[in-house]
PDB file of C-alpha atoms in Angstrom:
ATOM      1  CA  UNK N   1     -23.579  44.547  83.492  1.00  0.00           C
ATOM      2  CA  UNK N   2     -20.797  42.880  85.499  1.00  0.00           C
ATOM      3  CA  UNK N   3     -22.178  40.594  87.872  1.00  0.00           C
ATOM      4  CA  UNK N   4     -21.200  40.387  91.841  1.00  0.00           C
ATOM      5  CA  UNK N   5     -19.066  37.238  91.575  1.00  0.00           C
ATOM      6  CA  UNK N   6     -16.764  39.194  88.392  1.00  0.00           C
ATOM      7  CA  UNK N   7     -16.865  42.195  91.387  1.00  0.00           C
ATOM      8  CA  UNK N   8     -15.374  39.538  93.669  1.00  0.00           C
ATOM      9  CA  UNK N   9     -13.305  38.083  91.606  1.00  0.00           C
ATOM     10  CA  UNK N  10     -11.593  41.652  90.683  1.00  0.00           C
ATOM     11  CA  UNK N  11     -11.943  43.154  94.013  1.00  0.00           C
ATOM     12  CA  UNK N  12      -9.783  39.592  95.072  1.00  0.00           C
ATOM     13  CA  UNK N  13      -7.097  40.851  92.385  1.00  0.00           C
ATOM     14  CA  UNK N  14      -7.412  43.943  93.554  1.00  0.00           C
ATOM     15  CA  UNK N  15      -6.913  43.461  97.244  1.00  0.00           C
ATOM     16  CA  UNK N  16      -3.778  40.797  96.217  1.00  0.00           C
ATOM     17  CA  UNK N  17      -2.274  43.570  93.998  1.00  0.00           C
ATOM     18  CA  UNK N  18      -2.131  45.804  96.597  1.00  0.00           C
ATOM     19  CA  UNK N  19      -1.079  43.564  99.691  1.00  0.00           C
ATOM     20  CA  UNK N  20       2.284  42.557  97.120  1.00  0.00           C
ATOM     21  CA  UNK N  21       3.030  46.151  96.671  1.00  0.00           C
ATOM     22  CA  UNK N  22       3.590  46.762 101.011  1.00  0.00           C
ATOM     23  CA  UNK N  23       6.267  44.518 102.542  1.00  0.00           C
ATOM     24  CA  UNK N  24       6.330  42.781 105.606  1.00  0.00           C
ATOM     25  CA  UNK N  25       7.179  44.977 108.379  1.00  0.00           C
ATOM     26  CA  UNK N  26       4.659  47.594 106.857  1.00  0.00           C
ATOM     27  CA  UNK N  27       2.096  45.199 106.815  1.00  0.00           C
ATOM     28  CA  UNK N  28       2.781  44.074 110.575  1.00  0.00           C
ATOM     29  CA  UNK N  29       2.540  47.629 111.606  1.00  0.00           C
ATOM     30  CA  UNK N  30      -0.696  49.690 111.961  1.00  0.00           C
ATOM     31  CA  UNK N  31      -3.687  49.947 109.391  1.00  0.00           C
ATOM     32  CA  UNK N  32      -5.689  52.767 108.346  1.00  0.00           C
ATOM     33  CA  UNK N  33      -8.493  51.239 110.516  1.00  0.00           C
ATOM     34  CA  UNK N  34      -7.948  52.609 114.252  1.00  0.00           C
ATOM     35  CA  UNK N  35      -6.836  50.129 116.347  1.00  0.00           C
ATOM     36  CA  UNK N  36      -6.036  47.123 113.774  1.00  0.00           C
ATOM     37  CA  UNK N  37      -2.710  46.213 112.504  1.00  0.00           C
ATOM     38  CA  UNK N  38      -2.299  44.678 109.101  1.00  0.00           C
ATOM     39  CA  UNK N  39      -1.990  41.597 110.718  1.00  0.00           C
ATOM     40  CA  UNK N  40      -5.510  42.176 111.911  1.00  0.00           C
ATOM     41  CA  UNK N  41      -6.703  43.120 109.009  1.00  0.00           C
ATOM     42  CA  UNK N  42      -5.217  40.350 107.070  1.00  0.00           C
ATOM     43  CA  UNK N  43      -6.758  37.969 109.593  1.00  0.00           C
ATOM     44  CA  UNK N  44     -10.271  39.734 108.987  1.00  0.00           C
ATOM     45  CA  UNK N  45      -9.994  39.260 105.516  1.00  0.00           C
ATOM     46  CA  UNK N  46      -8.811  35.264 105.645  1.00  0.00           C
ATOM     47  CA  UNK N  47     -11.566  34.773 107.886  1.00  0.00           C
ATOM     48  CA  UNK N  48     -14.484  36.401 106.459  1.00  0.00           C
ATOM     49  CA  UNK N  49     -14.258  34.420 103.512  1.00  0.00           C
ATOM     50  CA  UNK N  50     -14.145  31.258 105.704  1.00  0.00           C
ATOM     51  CA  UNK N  51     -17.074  32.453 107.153  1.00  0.00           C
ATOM     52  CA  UNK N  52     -18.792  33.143 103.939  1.00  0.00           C
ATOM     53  CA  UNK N  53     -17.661  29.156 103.039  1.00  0.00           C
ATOM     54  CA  UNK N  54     -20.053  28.521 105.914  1.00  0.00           C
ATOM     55  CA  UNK N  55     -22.852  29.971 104.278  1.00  0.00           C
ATOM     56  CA  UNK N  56     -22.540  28.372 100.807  1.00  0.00           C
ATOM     57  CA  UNK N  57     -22.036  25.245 102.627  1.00  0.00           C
ATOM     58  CA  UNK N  58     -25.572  26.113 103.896  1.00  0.00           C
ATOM     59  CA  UNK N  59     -27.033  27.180 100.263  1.00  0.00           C
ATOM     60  CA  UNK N  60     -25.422  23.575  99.344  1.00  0.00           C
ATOM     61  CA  UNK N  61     -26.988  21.427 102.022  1.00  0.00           C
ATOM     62  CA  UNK N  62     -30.075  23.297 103.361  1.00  0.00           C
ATOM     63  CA  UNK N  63     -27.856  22.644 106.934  1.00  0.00           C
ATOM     64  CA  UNK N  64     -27.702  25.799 108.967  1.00  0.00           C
ATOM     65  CA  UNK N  65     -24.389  27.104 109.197  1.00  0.00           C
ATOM     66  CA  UNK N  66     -23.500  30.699 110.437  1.00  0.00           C
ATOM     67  CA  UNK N  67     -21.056  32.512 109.824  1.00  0.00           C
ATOM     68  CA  UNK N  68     -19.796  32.861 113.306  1.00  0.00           C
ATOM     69  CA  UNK N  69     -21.198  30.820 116.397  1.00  0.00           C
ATOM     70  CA  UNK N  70     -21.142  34.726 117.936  1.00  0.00           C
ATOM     71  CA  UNK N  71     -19.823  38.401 117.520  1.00  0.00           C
ATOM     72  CA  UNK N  72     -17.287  37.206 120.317  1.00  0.00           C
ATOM     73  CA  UNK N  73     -16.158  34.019 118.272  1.00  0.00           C
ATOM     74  CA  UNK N  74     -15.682  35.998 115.256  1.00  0.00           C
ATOM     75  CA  UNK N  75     -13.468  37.905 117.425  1.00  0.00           C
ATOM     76  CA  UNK N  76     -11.334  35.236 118.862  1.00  0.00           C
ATOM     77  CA  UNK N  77     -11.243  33.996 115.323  1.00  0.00           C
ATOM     78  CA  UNK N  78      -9.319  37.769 114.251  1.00  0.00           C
ATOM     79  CA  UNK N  79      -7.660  38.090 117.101  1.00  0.00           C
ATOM     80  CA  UNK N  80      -5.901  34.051 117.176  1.00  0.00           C
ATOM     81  CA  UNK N  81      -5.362  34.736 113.407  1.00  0.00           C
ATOM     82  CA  UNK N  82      -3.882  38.574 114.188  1.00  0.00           C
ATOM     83  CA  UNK N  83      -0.595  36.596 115.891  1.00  0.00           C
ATOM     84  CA  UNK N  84       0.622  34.791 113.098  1.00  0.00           C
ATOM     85  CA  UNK N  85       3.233  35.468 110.601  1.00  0.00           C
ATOM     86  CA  UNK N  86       2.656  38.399 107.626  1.00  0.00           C
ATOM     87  CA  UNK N  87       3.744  35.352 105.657  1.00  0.00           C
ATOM     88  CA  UNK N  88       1.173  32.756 106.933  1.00  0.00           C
ATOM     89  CA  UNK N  89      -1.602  35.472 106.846  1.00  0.00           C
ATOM     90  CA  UNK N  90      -1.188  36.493 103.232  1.00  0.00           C
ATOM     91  CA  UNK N  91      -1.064  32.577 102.448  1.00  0.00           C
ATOM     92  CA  UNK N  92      -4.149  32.670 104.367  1.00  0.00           C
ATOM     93  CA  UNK N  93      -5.856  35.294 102.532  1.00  0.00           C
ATOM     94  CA  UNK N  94      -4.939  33.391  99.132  1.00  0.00           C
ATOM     95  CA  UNK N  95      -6.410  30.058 100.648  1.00  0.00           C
ATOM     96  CA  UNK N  96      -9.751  30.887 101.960  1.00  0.00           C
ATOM     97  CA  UNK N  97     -10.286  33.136  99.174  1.00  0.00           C
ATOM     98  CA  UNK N  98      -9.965  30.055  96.822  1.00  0.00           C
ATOM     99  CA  UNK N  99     -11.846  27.677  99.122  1.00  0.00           C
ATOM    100  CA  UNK N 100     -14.475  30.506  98.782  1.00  0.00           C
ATOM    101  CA  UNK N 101     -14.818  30.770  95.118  1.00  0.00           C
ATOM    102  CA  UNK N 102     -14.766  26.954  94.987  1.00  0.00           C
ATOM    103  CA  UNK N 103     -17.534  26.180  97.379  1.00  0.00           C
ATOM    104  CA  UNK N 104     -19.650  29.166  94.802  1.00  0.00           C
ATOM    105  CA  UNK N 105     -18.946  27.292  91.846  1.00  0.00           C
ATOM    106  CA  UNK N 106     -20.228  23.993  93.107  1.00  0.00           C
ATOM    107  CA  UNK N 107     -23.818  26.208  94.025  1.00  0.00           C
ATOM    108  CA  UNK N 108     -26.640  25.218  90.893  1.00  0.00           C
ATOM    109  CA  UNK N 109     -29.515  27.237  90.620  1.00  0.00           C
ATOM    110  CA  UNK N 110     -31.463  26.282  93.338  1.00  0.00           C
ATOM    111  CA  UNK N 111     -28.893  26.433  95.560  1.00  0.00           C
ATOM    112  CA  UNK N 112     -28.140  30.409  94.942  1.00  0.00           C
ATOM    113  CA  UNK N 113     -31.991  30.950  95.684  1.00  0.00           C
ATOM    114  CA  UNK N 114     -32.350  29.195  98.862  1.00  0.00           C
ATOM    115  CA  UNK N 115     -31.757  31.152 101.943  1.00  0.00           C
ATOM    116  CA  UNK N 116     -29.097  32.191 104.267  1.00  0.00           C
ATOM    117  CA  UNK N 117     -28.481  34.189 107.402  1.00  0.00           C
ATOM    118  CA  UNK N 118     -25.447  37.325 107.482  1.00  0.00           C
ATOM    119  CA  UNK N 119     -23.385  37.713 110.792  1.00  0.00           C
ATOM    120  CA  UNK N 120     -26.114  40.875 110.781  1.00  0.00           C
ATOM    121  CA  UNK N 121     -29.200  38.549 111.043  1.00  0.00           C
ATOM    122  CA  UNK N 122     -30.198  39.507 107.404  1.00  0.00           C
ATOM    123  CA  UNK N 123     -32.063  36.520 105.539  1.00  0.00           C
ATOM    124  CA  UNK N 124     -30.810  36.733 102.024  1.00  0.00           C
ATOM    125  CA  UNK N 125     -30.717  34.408  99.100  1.00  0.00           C
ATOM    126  CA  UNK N 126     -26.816  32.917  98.880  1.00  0.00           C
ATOM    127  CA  UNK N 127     -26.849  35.017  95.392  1.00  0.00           C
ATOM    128  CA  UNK N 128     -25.674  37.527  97.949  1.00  0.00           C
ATOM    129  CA  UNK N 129     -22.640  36.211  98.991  1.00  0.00           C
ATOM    130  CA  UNK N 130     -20.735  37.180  96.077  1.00  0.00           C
ATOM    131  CA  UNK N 131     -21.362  40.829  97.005  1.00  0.00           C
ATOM    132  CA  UNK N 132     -20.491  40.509 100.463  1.00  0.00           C
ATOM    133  CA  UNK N 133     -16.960  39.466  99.476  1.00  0.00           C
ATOM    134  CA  UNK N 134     -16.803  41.697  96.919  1.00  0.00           C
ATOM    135  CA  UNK N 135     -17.709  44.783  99.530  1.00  0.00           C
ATOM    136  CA  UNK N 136     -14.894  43.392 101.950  1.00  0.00           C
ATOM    137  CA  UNK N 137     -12.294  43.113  99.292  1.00  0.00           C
ATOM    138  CA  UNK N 138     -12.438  45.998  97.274  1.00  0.00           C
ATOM    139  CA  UNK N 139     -12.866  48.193 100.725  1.00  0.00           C
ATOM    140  CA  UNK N 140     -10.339  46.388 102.979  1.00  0.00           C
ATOM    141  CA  UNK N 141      -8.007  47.187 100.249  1.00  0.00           C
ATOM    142  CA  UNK N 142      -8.045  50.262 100.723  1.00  0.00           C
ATOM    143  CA  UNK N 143      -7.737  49.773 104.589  1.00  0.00           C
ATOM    144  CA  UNK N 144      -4.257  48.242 104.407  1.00  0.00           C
ATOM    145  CA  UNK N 145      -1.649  50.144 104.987  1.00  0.00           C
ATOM    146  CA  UNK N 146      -0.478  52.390 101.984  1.00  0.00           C
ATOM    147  CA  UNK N 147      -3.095  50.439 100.289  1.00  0.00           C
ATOM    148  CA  UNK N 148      -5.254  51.537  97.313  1.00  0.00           C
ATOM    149  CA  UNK N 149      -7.676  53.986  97.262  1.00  0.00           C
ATOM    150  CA  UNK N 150     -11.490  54.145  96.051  1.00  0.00           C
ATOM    151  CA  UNK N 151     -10.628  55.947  93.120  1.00  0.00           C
ATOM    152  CA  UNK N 152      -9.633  52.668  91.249  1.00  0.00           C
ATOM    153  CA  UNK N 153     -13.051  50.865  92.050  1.00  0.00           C
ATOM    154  CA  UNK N 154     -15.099  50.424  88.682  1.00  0.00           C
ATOM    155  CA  UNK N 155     -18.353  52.484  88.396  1.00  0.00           C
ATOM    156  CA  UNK N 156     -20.571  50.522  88.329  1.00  0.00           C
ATOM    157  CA  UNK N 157     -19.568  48.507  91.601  1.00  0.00           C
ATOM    158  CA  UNK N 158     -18.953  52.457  93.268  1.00  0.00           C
ATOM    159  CA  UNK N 159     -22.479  52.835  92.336  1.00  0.00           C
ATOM    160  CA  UNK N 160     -23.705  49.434  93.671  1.00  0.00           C
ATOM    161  CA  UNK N 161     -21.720  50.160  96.837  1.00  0.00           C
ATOM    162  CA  UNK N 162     -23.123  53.485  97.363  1.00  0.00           C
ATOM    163  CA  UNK N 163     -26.886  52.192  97.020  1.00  0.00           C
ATOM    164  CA  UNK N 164     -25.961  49.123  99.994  1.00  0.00           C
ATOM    165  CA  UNK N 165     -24.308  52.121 102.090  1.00  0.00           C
ATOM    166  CA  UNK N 166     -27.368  54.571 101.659  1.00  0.00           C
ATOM    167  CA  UNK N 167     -29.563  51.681 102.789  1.00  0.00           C
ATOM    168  CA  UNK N 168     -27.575  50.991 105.630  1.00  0.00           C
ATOM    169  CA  UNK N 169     -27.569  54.545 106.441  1.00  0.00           C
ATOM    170  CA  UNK N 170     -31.464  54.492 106.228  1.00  0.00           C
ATOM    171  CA  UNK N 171     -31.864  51.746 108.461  1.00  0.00           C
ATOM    172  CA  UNK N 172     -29.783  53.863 111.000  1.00  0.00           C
ATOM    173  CA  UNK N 173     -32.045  56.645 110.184  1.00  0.00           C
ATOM    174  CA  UNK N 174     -29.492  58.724 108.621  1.00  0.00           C
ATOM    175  CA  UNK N 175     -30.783  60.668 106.063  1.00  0.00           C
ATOM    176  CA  UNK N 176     -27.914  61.328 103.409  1.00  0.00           C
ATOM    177  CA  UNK N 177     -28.537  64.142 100.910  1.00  0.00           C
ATOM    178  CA  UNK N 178     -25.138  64.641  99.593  1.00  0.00           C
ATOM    179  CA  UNK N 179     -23.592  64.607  95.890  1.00  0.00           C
ATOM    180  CA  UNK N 180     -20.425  64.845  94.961  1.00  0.00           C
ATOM    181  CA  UNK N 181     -17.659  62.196  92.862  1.00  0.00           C
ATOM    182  CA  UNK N 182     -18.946  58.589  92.975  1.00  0.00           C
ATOM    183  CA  UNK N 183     -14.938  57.661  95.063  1.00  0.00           C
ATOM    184  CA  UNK N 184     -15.477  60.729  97.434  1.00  0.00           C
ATOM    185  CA  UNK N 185     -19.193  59.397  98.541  1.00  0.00           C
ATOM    186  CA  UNK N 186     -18.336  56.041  98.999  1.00  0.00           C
ATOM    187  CA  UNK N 187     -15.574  56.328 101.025  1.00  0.00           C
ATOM    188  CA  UNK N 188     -17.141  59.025 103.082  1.00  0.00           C
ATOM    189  CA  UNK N 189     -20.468  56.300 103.405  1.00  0.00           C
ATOM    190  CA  UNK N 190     -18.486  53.457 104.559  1.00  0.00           C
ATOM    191  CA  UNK N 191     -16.603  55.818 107.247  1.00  0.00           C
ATOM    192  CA  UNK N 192     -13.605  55.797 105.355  1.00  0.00           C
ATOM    193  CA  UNK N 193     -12.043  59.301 105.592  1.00  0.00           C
ATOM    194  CA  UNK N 194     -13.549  62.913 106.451  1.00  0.00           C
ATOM    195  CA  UNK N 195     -16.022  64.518 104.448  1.00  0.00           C
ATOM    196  CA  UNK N 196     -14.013  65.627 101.318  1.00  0.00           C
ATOM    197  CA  UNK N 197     -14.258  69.230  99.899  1.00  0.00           C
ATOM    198  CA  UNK N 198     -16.044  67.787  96.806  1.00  0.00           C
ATOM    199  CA  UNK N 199     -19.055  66.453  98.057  1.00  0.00           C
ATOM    200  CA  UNK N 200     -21.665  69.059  98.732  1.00  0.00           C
ATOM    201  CA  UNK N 201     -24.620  69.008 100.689  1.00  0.00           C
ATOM    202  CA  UNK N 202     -28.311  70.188  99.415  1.00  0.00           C
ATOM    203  CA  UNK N 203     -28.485  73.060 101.840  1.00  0.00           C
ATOM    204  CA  UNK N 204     -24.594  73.500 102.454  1.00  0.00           C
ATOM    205  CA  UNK N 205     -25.267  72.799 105.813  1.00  0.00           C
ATOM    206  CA  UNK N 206     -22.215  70.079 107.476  1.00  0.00           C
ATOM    207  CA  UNK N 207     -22.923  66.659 107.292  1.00  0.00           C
ATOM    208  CA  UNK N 208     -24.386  64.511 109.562  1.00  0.00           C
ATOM    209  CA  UNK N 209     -21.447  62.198 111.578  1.00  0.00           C
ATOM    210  CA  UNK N 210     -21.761  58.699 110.543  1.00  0.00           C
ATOM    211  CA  UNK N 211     -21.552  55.996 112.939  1.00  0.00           C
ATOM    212  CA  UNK N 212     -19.991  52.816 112.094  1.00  0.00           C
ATOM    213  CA  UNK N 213     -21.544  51.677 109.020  1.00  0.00           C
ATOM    214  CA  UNK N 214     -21.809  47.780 109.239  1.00  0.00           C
TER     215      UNK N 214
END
């Protein structure tokens, strides 16, 4: 079974593949997430995986260290990063994304097991921090403009993803009783896109509207 740091390590490849395919001026312009250029995006992306740094650095040294002093500091952070160049940005991207995978390799057993805190105030063994780059990769990929599409996600990380977004959805007490193609219910989960044609609910009633999923 492929493990969470191969879905990061893909899902980096991924995200890079598609990013070299849209030039600059695209890439400035808007995103497919309302209200965020690429610039934004690209920022969002950098910076999350600084952030994630932060808590491996904690796994390493048992030293608290969030990923954001606060929801507005992570903002600043995305918005300071949004006015740079699409050239500095996708450097950016490249740089924190290999400071990330660096600062995971150094982690020994122990270290994975011991504790950390998300920006959602979830305590969670640093084991998890593979898959929370992983979900921001392989999904912001698709959020770049003309950027991929959740069609080429493997399977078995579809699946994975569609088990974290059904227990988000449960914590929001959204009950989801939908099936339909593993792409199609995914990106409909993580608000990405309308309800497509193919998914089907039990009763064939419409399905509920999903609020912001993270």
């Amino acid at each position: 079974m492929t493990s969470a740091v191969d879905w990061m390590v893909s899902g980096h490849e991924y995200f890079a593949s598609c990013l070299a395919a849209i030039d600059d001026a695209t890439v400035a312009g808007p995103s497919r997430l309302p209200g965020w250029s690429g610039r934004t995006l690209l920022s969002h992306v950098g910076h999350n995986a600084r952030a994630l740094g932060r808590l491996a650095h904690w796994a390493a040294t048992g030293e608290p260290t969030p990923m954001y002093a606060s929801t507005q500091a992570r903002a600043d952070e995305i918005d300071a990063g949004a006015s740079w160049s699409v050239q500095r940005l996708r450097g950016f991207v490249e740089e924190e994304q290999e400071r990330l995978a660096d600062a995971l390799d150094g982690l020994t057993d122990t270290m994975w097991r011991n504790e950390v805190v998300t920006a959602q105030g979830r305590a969670v063994p640093a084991t998890t921090i593979p898959w929370l780059r992983s979900r921001e990769l392989w999904i912001h990929a698709c959020d770049l403009p003309a950027g991929g599409d959740f069609t080429a996600f493997p399977r078995d990380f579809l699946e994975a993803l569609i088990d974290d977004a059904l227990a988000r959805r449960a914590t929001q007490e959204i009950v989801v009783d939908v099936d339909g193609p593993p792409a199609d219910l995914a990106r409909w989960l993580t608000g990405r896109g309308d309800f497509s044609p193919q998914l089907r609910t039990a009763t064939g009633a419409p399905p509920p509207a999903l609020p912001a999923w993270l």
